[in-house]
PDB file of C-alpha atoms in Angstrom:
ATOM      1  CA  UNK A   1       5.538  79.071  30.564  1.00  0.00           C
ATOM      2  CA  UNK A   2       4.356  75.751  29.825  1.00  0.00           C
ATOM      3  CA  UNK A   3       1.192  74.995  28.170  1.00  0.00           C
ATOM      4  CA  UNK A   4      -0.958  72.351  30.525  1.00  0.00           C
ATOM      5  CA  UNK A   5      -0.534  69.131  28.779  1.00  0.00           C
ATOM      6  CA  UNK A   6      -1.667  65.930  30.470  1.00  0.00           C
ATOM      7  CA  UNK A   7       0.141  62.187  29.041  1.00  0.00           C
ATOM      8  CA  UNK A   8      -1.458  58.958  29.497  1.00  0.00           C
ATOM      9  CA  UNK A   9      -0.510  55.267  27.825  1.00  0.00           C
ATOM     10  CA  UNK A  10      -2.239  52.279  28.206  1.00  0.00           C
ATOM     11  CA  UNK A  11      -3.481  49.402  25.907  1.00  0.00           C
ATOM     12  CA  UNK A  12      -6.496  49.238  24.037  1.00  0.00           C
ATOM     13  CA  UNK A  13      -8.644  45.946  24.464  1.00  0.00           C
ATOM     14  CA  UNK A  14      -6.801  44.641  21.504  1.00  0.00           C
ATOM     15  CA  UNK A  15      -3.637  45.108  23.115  1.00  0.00           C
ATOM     16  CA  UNK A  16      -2.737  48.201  20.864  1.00  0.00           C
ATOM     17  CA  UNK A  17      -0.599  51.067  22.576  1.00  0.00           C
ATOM     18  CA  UNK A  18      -2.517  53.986  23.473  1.00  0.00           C
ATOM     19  CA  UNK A  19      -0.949  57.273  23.909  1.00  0.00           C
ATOM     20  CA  UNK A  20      -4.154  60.084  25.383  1.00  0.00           C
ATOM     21  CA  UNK A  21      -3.312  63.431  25.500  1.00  0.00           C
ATOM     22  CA  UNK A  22      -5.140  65.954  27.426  1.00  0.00           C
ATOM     23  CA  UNK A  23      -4.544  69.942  26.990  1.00  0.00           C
ATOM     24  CA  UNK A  24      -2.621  71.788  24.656  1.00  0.00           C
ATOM     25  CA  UNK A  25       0.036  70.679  22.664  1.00  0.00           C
ATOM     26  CA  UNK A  26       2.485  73.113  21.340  1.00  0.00           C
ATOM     27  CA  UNK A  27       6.120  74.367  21.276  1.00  0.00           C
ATOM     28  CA  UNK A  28       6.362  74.403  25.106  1.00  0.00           C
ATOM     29  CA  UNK A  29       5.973  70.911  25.460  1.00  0.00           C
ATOM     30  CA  UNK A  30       6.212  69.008  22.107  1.00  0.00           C
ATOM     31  CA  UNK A  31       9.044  67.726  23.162  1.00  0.00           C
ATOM     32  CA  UNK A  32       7.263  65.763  26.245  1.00  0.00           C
ATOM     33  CA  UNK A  33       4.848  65.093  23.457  1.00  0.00           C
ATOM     34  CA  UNK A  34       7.820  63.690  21.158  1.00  0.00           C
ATOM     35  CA  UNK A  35       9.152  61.086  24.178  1.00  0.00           C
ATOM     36  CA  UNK A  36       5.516  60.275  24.785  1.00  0.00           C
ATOM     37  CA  UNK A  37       4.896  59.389  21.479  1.00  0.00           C
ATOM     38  CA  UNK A  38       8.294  57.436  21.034  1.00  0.00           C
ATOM     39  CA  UNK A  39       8.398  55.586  24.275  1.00  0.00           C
ATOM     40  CA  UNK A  40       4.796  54.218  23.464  1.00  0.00           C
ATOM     41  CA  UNK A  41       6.304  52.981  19.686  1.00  0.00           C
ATOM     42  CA  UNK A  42       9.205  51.591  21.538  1.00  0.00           C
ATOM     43  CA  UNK A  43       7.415  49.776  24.188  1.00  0.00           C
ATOM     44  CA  UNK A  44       5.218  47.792  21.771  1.00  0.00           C
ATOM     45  CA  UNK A  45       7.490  44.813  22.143  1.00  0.00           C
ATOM     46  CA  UNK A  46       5.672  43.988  19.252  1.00  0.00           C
ATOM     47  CA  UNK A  47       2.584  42.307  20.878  1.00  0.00           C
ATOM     48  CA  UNK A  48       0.608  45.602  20.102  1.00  0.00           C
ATOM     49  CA  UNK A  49      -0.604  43.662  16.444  1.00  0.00           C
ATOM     50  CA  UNK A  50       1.074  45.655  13.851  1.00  0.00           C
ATOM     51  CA  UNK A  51       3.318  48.064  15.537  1.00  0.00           C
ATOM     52  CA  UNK A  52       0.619  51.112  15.065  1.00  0.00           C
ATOM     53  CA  UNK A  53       0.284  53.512  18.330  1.00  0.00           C
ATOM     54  CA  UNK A  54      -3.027  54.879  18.809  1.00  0.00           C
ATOM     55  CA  UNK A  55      -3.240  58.679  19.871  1.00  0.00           C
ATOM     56  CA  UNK A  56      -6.221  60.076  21.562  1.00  0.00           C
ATOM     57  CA  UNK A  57      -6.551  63.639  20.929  1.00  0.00           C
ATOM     58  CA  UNK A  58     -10.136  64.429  21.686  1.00  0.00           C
ATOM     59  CA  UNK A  59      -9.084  66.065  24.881  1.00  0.00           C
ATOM     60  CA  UNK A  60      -6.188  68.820  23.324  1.00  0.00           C
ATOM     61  CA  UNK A  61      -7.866  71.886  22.756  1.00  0.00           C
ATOM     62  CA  UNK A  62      -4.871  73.238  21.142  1.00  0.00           C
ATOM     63  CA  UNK A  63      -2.454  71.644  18.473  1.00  0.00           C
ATOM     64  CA  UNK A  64       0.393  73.930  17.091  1.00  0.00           C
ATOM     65  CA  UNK A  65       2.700  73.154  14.077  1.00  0.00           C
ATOM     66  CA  UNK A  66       5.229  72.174  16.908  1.00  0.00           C
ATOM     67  CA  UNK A  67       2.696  69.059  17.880  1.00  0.00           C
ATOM     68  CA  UNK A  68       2.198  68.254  14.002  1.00  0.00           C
ATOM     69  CA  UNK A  69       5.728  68.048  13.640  1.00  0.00           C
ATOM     70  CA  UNK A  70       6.053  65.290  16.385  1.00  0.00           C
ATOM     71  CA  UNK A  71       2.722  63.499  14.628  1.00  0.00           C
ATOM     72  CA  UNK A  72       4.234  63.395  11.227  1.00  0.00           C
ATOM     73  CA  UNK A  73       7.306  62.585  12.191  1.00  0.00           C
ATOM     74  CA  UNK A  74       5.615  59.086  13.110  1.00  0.00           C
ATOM     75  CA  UNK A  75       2.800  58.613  10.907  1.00  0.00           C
ATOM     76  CA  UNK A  76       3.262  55.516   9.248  1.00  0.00           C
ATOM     77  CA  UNK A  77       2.814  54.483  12.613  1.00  0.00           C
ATOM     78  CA  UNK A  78       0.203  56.417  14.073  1.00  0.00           C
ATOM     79  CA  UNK A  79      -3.371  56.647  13.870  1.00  0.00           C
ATOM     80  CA  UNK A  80      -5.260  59.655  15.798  1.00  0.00           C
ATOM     81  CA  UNK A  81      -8.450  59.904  17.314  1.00  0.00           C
ATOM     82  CA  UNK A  82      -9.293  63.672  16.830  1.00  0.00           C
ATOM     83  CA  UNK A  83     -11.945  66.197  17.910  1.00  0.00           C
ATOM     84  CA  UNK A  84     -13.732  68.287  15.496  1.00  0.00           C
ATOM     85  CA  UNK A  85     -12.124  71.062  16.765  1.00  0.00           C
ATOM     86  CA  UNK A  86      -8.522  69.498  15.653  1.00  0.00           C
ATOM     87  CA  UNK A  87      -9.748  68.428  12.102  1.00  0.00           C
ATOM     88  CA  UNK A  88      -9.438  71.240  10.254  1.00  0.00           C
ATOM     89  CA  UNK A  89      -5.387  71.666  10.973  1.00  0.00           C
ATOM     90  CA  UNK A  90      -5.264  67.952  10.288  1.00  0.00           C
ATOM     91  CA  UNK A  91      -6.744  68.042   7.086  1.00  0.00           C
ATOM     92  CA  UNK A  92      -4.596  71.432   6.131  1.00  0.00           C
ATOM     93  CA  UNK A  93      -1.616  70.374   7.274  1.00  0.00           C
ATOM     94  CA  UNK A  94      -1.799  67.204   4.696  1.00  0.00           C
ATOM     95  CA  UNK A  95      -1.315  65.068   8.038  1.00  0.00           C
ATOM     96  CA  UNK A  96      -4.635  63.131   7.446  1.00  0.00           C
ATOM     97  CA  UNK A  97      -3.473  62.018   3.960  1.00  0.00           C
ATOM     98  CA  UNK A  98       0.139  59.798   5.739  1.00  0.00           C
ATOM     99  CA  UNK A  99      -2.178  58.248   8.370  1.00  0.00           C
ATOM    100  CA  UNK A 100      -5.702  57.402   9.804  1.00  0.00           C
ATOM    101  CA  UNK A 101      -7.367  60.399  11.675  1.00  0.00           C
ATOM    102  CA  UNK A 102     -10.796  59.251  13.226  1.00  0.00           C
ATOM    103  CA  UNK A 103     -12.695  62.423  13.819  1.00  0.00           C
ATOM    104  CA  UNK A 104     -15.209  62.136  16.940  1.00  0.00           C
ATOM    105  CA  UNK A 105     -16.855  64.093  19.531  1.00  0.00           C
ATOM    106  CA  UNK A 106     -14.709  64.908  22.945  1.00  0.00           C
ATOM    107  CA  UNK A 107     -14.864  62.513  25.984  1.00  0.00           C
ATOM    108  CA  UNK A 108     -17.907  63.426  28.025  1.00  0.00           C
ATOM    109  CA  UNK A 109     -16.722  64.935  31.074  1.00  0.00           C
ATOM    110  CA  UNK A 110     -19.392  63.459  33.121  1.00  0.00           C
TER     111      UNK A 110
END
């Protein structure tokens, strides 16, 4: 069975890619996670300032070492916005050291 994992790009106001996931992220569907992540690099076209692809993660309730693999398979590329729920397995997993993890409270639901 598939864990529920929602994908969403868009820009940020400063035209940098934005990849927000929703959900849980794990073995199940890392690899949806992996194309995500890849077809937001690749669709840059280099107007996205210096080729970095923002992830939103405040809404993933769940991040398994399947879902770190795809992150640090990119993270000279990455920066993540994280809940404080997430921060502890991306401080243990070293993951916070290759890239910039912003640590904030989830989206408000309201």
């Amino acid at each position: 069975m598939t864990a529920p994992l929602t994908l969403t790009t868009g820009r940020r106001p400063d035209g940098t890619p934005l990849l927000t996931a929703a959900g849980e992220i794990d073995m199940s569907n890392s690899e949806a996670f992996a194309a995500a992540v890849a077809s937001a690099l690749d669709g840059d076209g280099g107007d996205g300032g210096d080729g970095r692809l923002v992830v939103d993660l405040r809404a993933v309730e769940y991040l398994d070492s399947a879902g770190l693999s795809v992150l640090f398979a990119h993270a000279e590329r990455l920066e993540l916005i994280a809940p404080p729920l997430l921060e502890p397995v991306l401080t243990l997993s070293g993951l916070g050291e290759l890239t910039t993890v912003r640590t904030v409270p989830p989206t408000d639901p309201r």
